[in-house]
């Protein structure tokens, strides 16, 4: 029986054990793993989650028992400090000796610390292990700010972590842009703009000369003479392979470190392999998990004496989320213009930049950069890897996603050989085969059976799409779950929240979910909680998007808008004067909107509570222009003024707007009331439109403007005002309870079996017998309405949140203004 010793129990060392045991049991191969860290291998990729959860065990790749259950001897907290190649033995720092037949070096890397004078001072850290994070958290308690040296992927992650600790985060980067290896100039600019708005501060093209301070850090000195005052420094300037054992036993290492290996991952000694971040293949260290896992597979196969394909290098494409901003870089991301043509899409307002690089003949996709929206990353990446043909209009690949079907190629178009999960090397063909053969009906089942999606998790959206496609083909009921953290649809979660009286995201996650949640379930649950209880959304700030966190729309240029409610578009002269005075005082730009109210643009986030205090004192309320909630009920002038008017459309619009103001829904809601069929209020372009008839009102539903305009359809004709309200209560509540997140009423109805006829049956004919219940639920929400801004203005704790910097009242210095038609507007980013 062979004895394999693995030195290093990191992500790759662990994966090697898992793969080896799947191919050879303990009667064939004895395995001993020796790791220096106290804990068994943990998920370094998700290291930052430790800041949120404080739970180390949650990050373990497998519990300690797993090793014993798989006949693997695990020795932790022990450094291997010597290899005797002649005797085929390793020794540990505490004097133990172990003989091996095969040795696998999986010692990974440590953080590279440049020789800057002062790095030994108190308050200087690196960001690599759980112990590093413990130390950062402990020291950070007494700090106001922290500076990260290195604006690459890990540096930005570290900066987010210190920002989440409530510190002001500075990032210093030597290059003129962030993530210089993955992003081009424009992509990096878009990213830094977005991250600056989130409170990070960047110092680009800056070389650090020394860390200043007596014993502890007080600042960072740059080569240009400038000094940045800082309480703490985190160095994230790259990685340094842990090749000291290889050096000690005379194995060749690279000029800049790393144990030299061939395609079989063998070192110069045929009995010693090196895998993961310590292995140097053709001059390259792969600082990502996926190539490490592939290496683990190849070595495990050789030891188990089964077939394998030698390592040929790996793709360094990456997709990640930085401070809530999605970033992707794939294939030849930084292609020079002479090598082909690029198509670029930029939306400064939304913070989105997309670039795809096409071959000179325009037939193939070579790579690209995505900032702000990586929803198509997986498919674009696969198109590069599989050299798939481009669609007739390649620009569609990065076109703004419209409602409805996605543009261009989808997962179904991928060839069977396409590698869907690169961490676990699972192809589309293998995935489809296993899902069909084993009848796997959930993402969890697919993950545990195929391992796809269990590595960095980047392929989960694609695996989910594939699963849905196959389930349709297999005629299986597709269970529509919200995301991998909740095995429930939005509708089911709504019922659970309501019936169980759940008031917070954490409560719901603990009772019915798992993990830490994600960008899909957090806002969806926030919307459900708001729809169920109508409580102040800003209280649950960590699960809200920016608009709801600050109860204002973030505008181009980084300022915010203030939109008071003006029901029916009617306003008294006194109130109009107040709007003018407030606008003058806070330098706001005024515009009358399409929803018949007055938008006040260009507010600094820190001014928002003071502005609203003055407006509330003058009798205004929040207009909810920022929320997925009722916006306005537009009206024409109606019978009060218009000679064609059949009824008083203004009074009815005001009644309806006041009834549903503050109502939270899966998407925004708009309404309209017209005094006759001439339809001056354009009510049929709204989610609900009411048009006066000789006999009463016609009620139309599910219209919208936007990129795919939709005319509202007739729900009930010639009804009284009372019936109109009754049907509206039912219709809106039914929509709120059953629609998917971010579906407007028209999309919701188009997805419902039976469409509008079914909705009519439920709302007008009460075919489910739930009409009264829906009305009561709506009435409860109406009863608990209160103005969100009034609550904030009167709550000193909530007011404190409205600051650009976590620890100072200073305004965002990057927001600049320029004149425009006798007013002032913020300069665009
Ligand atoms: C914050 C952070 C975020 C990251 N995000 C991503 C990401 O999004 N995507 C991605 O693909 N990658 C990411 N990475 C990189 C990824 O974590 C590494 O590629 C991966 O951990 C490498 O695994 P490894 O086993 O080779 O090395 P390591 O994880 O470093 O493990 C090596 C282990 O060996 C131990 N060891 C070293 N020498 C000895 C010795 N002489 N004796 C005993 N034990 C020893 C070390 O203590 C360590 O525990 C991230 C890394 C960090 C730090
Ligand atoms: S919709 Fe009819 S009532 Fe209203 S303003 Fe137009 S013409 Fe007059
Ligand atoms: S139509 Fe709406 S989203 Fe588009 S630019 Fe005008 S205000 Fe903005």
XYZ file of N, CA and C in Angstrom, residues 335-500:
498
model
N -7.353 43.268 -24.725
C -6.869 43.189 -26.119
C -6.514 44.569 -26.691
N -5.397 44.612 -27.410
C -4.987 45.854 -28.087
C -5.844 46.036 -29.335
N -6.068 47.288 -29.721
C -6.984 47.523 -30.851
C -6.465 46.923 -32.161
N -5.119 46.785 -32.290
C -4.638 46.234 -33.562
C -4.941 44.733 -33.690
N -5.306 44.087 -32.590
C -5.557 42.642 -32.653
C -6.998 42.311 -33.004
N -7.878 43.265 -32.980
C -9.277 42.999 -33.283
C -10.113 44.251 -33.042
N -11.420 44.050 -32.885
C -12.312 45.192 -32.692
C -13.042 45.021 -31.366
N -13.281 46.130 -30.686
C -14.036 46.032 -29.434
C -15.384 46.729 -29.581
N -16.388 46.205 -28.897
C -17.677 46.903 -28.804
C -17.849 47.283 -27.340
N -18.212 48.545 -27.121
C -18.268 49.046 -25.747
C -19.659 49.603 -25.456
N -20.179 49.295 -24.304
C -21.459 49.855 -23.866
C -21.214 50.478 -22.487
N -21.592 51.746 -22.348
C -21.324 52.416 -21.074
C -22.573 53.137 -20.614
N -22.967 52.943 -19.374
C -24.104 53.662 -18.821
C -23.643 54.261 -17.495
N -23.227 55.519 -17.558
C -22.655 56.143 -16.367
C -23.687 56.280 -15.264
N -24.925 56.403 -15.674
C -25.984 56.582 -14.689
C -26.106 55.339 -13.809
N -26.102 54.178 -14.477
C -26.255 52.944 -13.701
C -24.919 52.369 -13.259
N -23.815 52.979 -13.677
C -22.504 52.452 -13.293
C -22.170 51.163 -14.024
N -22.607 51.068 -15.288
C -22.364 49.830 -16.041
C -21.388 50.100 -17.187
N -20.393 49.257 -17.310
C -19.463 49.323 -18.439
C -19.279 47.901 -18.949
N -19.458 47.723 -20.261
C -19.266 46.395 -20.833
C -18.443 46.532 -22.102
N -17.457 45.682 -22.216
C -16.654 45.706 -23.435
C -16.448 44.269 -23.880
N -16.701 44.000 -25.164
C -16.355 42.680 -25.691
C -15.366 42.872 -26.823
N -14.396 41.983 -26.874
C -13.346 42.046 -27.878
C -13.580 40.966 -28.932
N -13.667 41.390 -30.193
C -13.928 40.440 -31.273
C -12.666 40.241 -32.101
N -12.544 39.061 -32.704
C -11.386 38.786 -33.549
C -11.416 39.732 -34.757
N -10.243 39.884 -35.405
C -10.142 40.843 -36.505
C -11.146 40.526 -37.614
N -11.474 39.231 -37.809
C -12.443 38.883 -38.860
C -13.884 39.004 -38.350
N -14.053 39.408 -37.113
C -15.392 39.643 -36.557
C -16.190 38.363 -36.321
N -15.507 37.204 -36.322
C -16.276 35.951 -36.203
C -16.288 35.371 -34.795
N -15.297 35.747 -33.978
C -15.220 35.104 -32.667
C -15.064 36.123 -31.543
N -15.522 35.694 -30.385
C -15.359 36.531 -29.198
C -14.038 36.141 -28.544
N -13.204 37.141 -28.230
C -11.894 36.828 -27.652
C -11.846 37.073 -26.143
N -12.672 37.989 -25.676
C -12.649 38.276 -24.243
C -13.436 39.534 -23.953
N -13.370 39.992 -22.718
C -14.103 41.212 -22.405
C -14.015 41.604 -20.949
N -14.616 42.751 -20.670
C -14.626 43.336 -19.330
C -16.070 43.702 -19.000
N -16.519 43.368 -17.813
C -17.882 43.727 -17.398
C -17.804 44.403 -16.029
N -18.369 45.577 -15.917
C -18.415 46.255 -14.612
C -19.863 46.686 -14.364
N -20.387 46.349 -13.208
C -21.735 46.810 -12.857
C -22.834 45.823 -13.213
N -22.592 44.965 -14.193
C -23.599 43.962 -14.578
C -22.866 42.776 -15.193
N -22.822 41.672 -14.449
C -22.116 40.491 -14.971
C -23.108 39.367 -15.270
N -24.372 39.744 -15.496
C -25.378 38.698 -15.673
C -25.066 37.784 -16.863
N -24.344 38.301 -17.860
C -24.048 37.460 -19.020
C -22.614 36.911 -18.990
N -21.947 37.059 -17.855
C -20.550 36.632 -17.774
C -20.372 35.167 -18.174
N -21.144 34.285 -17.553
C -20.925 32.858 -17.781
C -21.044 32.489 -19.248
N -22.065 33.019 -19.882
C -22.299 32.626 -21.270
C -21.217 33.221 -22.176
N -20.827 34.474 -21.906
C -19.781 35.103 -22.723
C -18.461 34.355 -22.548
N -18.173 34.007 -21.312
C -16.946 33.270 -21.015
C -16.944 31.937 -21.766
N -18.083 31.265 -21.739
C -18.176 29.974 -22.451
C -18.013 30.155 -23.953
N -18.545 31.262 -24.468
C -18.405 31.506 -25.915
C -16.936 31.623 -26.290
N -16.155 32.249 -25.395
C -14.713 32.378 -25.662
C -14.054 31.004 -25.585
N -14.327 30.286 -24.493
C -13.652 29.009 -24.281
C -13.980 28.001 -25.382
N -15.215 28.045 -25.859
C -15.636 27.045 -26.846
C -15.619 27.567 -28.275
N -15.050 28.756 -28.428
C -14.920 29.346 -29.761
C -16.237 29.297 -30.518
N -17.303 29.658 -29.828
C -18.637 29.603 -30.450
C -18.811 30.774 -31.423
N -19.621 30.560 -32.486
C -19.818 31.653 -33.437
C -20.600 32.804 -32.812
N -20.346 34.008 -33.279
C -21.054 35.174 -32.747
C -22.444 35.268 -33.348
N -23.411 35.847 -32.630
C -24.731 36.074 -33.236
C -24.623 37.156 -34.325
N -25.656 37.314 -35.181
C -25.562 38.280 -36.281
C -25.269 39.705 -35.799
N -25.795 40.065 -34.641
C -25.517 41.407 -34.106
C -24.782 41.239 -32.772
N -23.459 41.159 -32.817
C -22.712 40.885 -31.575
C -22.987 41.902 -30.483
N -23.386 43.121 -30.861
C -23.652 44.145 -29.834
C -24.801 43.715 -28.914
N -25.688 42.819 -29.421
C -26.783 42.335 -28.580
C -26.262 41.587 -27.343
N -25.047 41.064 -27.463
C -24.496 40.300 -26.337
C -24.307 41.160 -25.100
N -24.131 42.454 -25.312
C -23.964 43.320 -24.127
C -25.061 44.381 -24.061
N -26.105 44.186 -24.897
C -27.199 45.159 -24.876
C -27.889 45.078 -23.525
N -28.458 46.181 -23.129
C -29.207 46.251 -21.868
C -30.265 45.166 -21.866
N -30.298 44.346 -20.803
C -31.309 43.285 -20.747
C -32.687 43.904 -20.708
N -33.516 43.499 -21.636
C -34.887 44.012 -21.648
C -35.774 43.023 -20.925
N -36.980 43.449 -20.598
C -37.898 42.493 -19.992
C -38.147 41.389 -20.996
N -38.356 40.168 -20.510
C -38.642 39.066 -21.427
C -37.403 38.261 -21.721
N -37.369 37.690 -22.915
C -36.320 36.736 -23.238
C -34.955 37.401 -23.339
N -33.886 36.692 -22.941
C -32.561 37.259 -23.081
C -32.139 37.300 -24.536
N -31.222 38.248 -24.855
C -30.762 38.355 -26.233
C -29.638 37.366 -26.480
N -29.462 37.038 -27.764
C -28.303 36.244 -28.169
C -28.326 34.831 -27.621
N -27.116 34.251 -27.544
C -27.000 32.857 -27.167
C -27.382 32.631 -25.710
N -27.969 31.489 -25.436
C -28.300 31.122 -24.073
C -27.574 29.834 -23.736
N -27.813 29.340 -22.528
C -27.087 28.161 -22.076
C -27.380 26.952 -22.973
N -28.590 26.931 -23.555
C -28.963 25.799 -24.411
C -28.055 25.696 -25.639
N -27.491 26.827 -26.064
C -26.653 26.804 -27.275
C -25.238 26.282 -27.017
N -24.873 26.098 -25.773
C -23.495 25.682 -25.495
C -23.257 24.254 -25.972
N -22.048 23.973 -26.476
C -21.764 22.582 -26.857
C -21.641 21.710 -25.606
N -21.810 20.402 -25.769
C -21.753 19.497 -24.615
C -20.420 19.557 -23.894
N -19.365 19.860 -24.640
C -18.028 19.862 -24.023
C -17.750 21.118 -23.211
N -18.663 22.101 -23.248
C -18.406 23.359 -22.535
C -18.269 23.097 -21.042
N -17.224 23.675 -20.447
C -16.980 23.462 -19.025
C -17.830 24.460 -18.235
N -18.900 23.966 -17.639
C -19.797 24.872 -16.921
C -19.176 25.260 -15.574
N -18.701 24.258 -14.828
C -18.062 24.549 -13.537
C -16.572 24.298 -13.688
N -15.793 25.380 -13.682
C -14.362 25.170 -13.892
C -13.678 24.714 -12.606
N -14.232 25.082 -11.440
C -13.602 24.626 -10.197
C -13.603 23.098 -10.128
N -14.723 22.498 -10.519
C -14.850 21.054 -10.386
C -14.782 20.354 -11.739
N -14.436 21.110 -12.774
C -14.305 20.558 -14.112
C -15.527 19.732 -14.527
N -16.700 20.344 -14.489
C -17.916 19.642 -14.890
C -18.399 20.244 -16.208
N -18.571 19.413 -17.213
C -19.005 19.912 -18.516
C -20.527 19.947 -18.592
N -21.005 20.678 -19.587
C -22.458 20.754 -19.768
C -23.021 19.359 -20.039
N -22.324 18.592 -20.904
C -22.810 17.250 -21.259
C -22.937 16.380 -20.019
N -21.880 16.390 -19.169
C -21.888 15.528 -17.980
C -22.996 15.960 -17.028
N -23.172 17.273 -16.908
C -24.191 17.806 -16.000
C -25.588 17.370 -16.460
N -25.862 17.552 -17.758
C -27.182 17.204 -18.288
C -27.437 15.714 -18.113
N -26.407 14.925 -18.410
C -26.554 13.478 -18.315
C -26.930 13.081 -16.881
N -26.190 13.642 -15.893
C -26.458 13.255 -14.496
C -27.815 13.768 -14.030
N -28.162 14.990 -14.422
C -29.465 15.518 -13.973
C -30.590 14.616 -14.491
N -30.460 14.220 -15.758
C -31.528 13.398 -16.356
C -31.537 11.996 -15.768
N -30.339 11.424 -15.675
C -30.252 10.024 -15.230
C -30.685 9.872 -13.774
N -30.200 10.804 -12.938
C -30.506 10.695 -11.508
C -31.789 11.436 -11.136
N -32.427 12.046 -12.139
C -33.648 12.842 -11.892
C -33.433 13.845 -10.756
N -32.404 14.656 -10.892
C -32.095 15.628 -9.841
C -33.025 16.835 -9.988
N -33.772 17.119 -8.943
C -34.797 18.159 -9.066
C -34.465 19.455 -8.348
N -33.404 19.464 -7.565
C -33.059 20.716 -6.880
C -31.589 21.039 -7.117
N -31.276 22.328 -6.901
C -29.891 22.762 -7.069
C -28.994 22.046 -6.053
N -29.512 21.867 -4.847
C -28.717 21.184 -3.823
C -28.368 19.773 -4.254
N -29.375 19.079 -4.818
C -29.134 17.693 -5.260
C -28.084 17.682 -6.362
N -28.171 18.651 -7.265
C -27.195 18.709 -8.362
C -25.805 18.979 -7.803
N -25.748 19.884 -6.836
C -24.444 20.216 -6.252
C -23.833 18.990 -5.575
N -24.636 18.277 -4.780
C -24.001 17.188 -4.039
C -23.705 16.001 -4.957
N -24.451 15.853 -6.031
C -24.215 14.708 -6.905
C -23.091 14.976 -7.911
N -23.017 16.207 -8.415
C -22.041 16.481 -9.481
C -20.890 17.365 -9.002
N -21.045 17.981 -7.845
C -20.066 18.940 -7.279
C -20.079 20.283 -8.021
N -20.791 20.371 -9.143
C -20.845 21.642 -9.880
C -21.399 22.723 -8.958
N -20.772 23.886 -8.964
C -21.273 25.008 -8.163
C -20.793 24.997 -6.729
N -19.964 24.008 -6.348
C -19.538 23.959 -4.937
C -18.203 24.651 -4.708
N -17.543 25.102 -5.788
C -16.250 25.783 -5.628
C -16.471 27.251 -5.347
N -16.086 28.095 -6.303
C -16.224 29.539 -6.070
C -17.693 29.972 -6.194
N -18.538 29.133 -6.776
C -19.971 29.441 -6.870
C -20.338 30.286 -8.075
N -19.343 30.685 -8.870
C -19.613 31.576 -10.002
C -20.509 30.961 -11.066
N -20.540 29.639 -11.124
C -21.326 29.003 -12.196
C -22.754 28.704 -11.759
N -23.103 29.009 -10.517
C -24.439 28.628 -10.026
C -25.579 29.166 -10.911
N -25.509 30.445 -11.368
C -26.608 30.901 -12.236
C -26.731 30.060 -13.501
N -25.588 29.656 -14.049
C -25.640 28.869 -15.271
C -26.170 27.450 -15.001
N -25.727 26.873 -13.886
C -26.224 25.538 -13.525
C -27.743 25.622 -13.317
N -28.200 26.710 -12.707
C -29.637 26.872 -12.468
C -30.394 26.970 -13.786
N -29.858 27.757 -14.725
C -30.519 27.873 -16.033
C -30.606 26.513 -16.718
N -29.502 25.799 -16.645
C -29.454 24.482 -17.287
C -30.473 23.544 -16.639
N -30.541 23.603 -15.321
C -31.486 22.763 -14.586
C -32.914 23.066 -15.031
N -33.232 24.368 -15.163
C -34.600 24.739 -15.554
C -34.912 24.225 -16.953
N -33.952 24.401 -17.868
C -34.139 23.921 -19.253
C -34.439 22.425 -19.250
N -33.625 21.683 -18.485
C -33.770 20.223 -18.496
C -35.081 19.783 -17.860
N -35.448 20.458 -16.779
C -36.700 20.082 -16.124
C -37.876 20.253 -17.066
N -37.809 21.338 -17.865
C -38.886 21.543 -18.837
C -38.916 20.373 -19.809
N -37.726 20.020 -20.289
C -37.613 18.927 -21.265
C -38.083 17.602 -20.662
N -37.763 17.406 -19.375
C -38.112 16.146 -18.718
C -39.582 16.124 -18.281
N -40.266 17.262 -18.468
C -41.671 17.336 -18.062
C -41.832 17.323 -16.559
N -40.780 17.732 -15.836
C -40.862 17.752 -14.371
C -41.407 19.098 -13.918
N -42.108 19.045 -12.820
C -42.598 20.317 -12.280
C -41.384 21.138 -11.853
N -41.298 22.364 -12.375
C -40.145 23.192 -12.036
C -40.442 23.930 -10.740
N -39.668 23.610 -9.719
C -39.888 24.293 -8.442
C -39.199 25.642 -8.495
N -40.029 26.652 -8.373
C -39.533 27.996 -8.617
C -38.999 28.613 -7.328
N -37.767 28.279 -6.972
C -37.248 28.802 -5.712
C -36.543 30.130 -5.952
N -36.523 30.944 -4.918
C -36.055 32.319 -5.089
C -34.538 32.372 -5.334
N -33.771 31.548 -4.603
C -32.316 31.448 -4.804
C -31.851 30.270 -3.972
N -30.540 30.061 -3.945
C -30.084 28.856 -3.255
C -30.211 28.950 -1.732
N -30.505 30.149 -1.210
C -30.599 30.274 0.246
C -31.996 29.990 0.796
N -32.976 29.988 -0.091
C -34.346 29.678 0.342
C -34.963 28.689 -0.657
N -35.433 27.556 -0.167
C -36.051 26.586 -1.076
C -37.535 26.913 -1.239
N -37.856 28.179 -1.416
C -39.245 28.625 -1.544
C -39.359 29.655 -2.657
N -40.556 29.720 -3.256
C -40.810 30.783 -4.228
C -41.114 32.063 -3.443
N -41.173 33.200 -4.155
C -41.498 34.455 -3.468
C -42.871 34.343 -2.813
N -43.800 33.714 -3.567
C -45.163 33.584 -3.059
C -45.181 32.798 -1.741
N -44.402 31.703 -1.690
C -44.364 30.894 -0.472
C -43.721 31.671 0.682
N -42.642 32.401 0.346
C -41.992 33.187 1.404
C -42.945 34.246 1.949
N -43.712 34.839 1.035
C -44.688 35.848 1.452
C -45.640 35.239 2.486
N -46.153 34.044 2.174
C -47.093 33.404 3.095
C -46.417 33.096 4.426
N -45.177 32.609 4.380
C -44.471 32.274 5.624
C -44.288 33.516 6.497
N -43.858 34.617 5.861
C -43.641 35.865 6.609
C -44.947 36.295 7.267
N -45.998 36.228 6.481
C -47.309 36.705 6.943
C -47.845 35.817 8.069
N -47.865 34.508 7.800
C -48.488 33.595 8.755
C -47.674 33.506 10.039
N -46.356 33.482 9.906
C -45.510 33.309 11.097
C -45.164 34.644 11.755
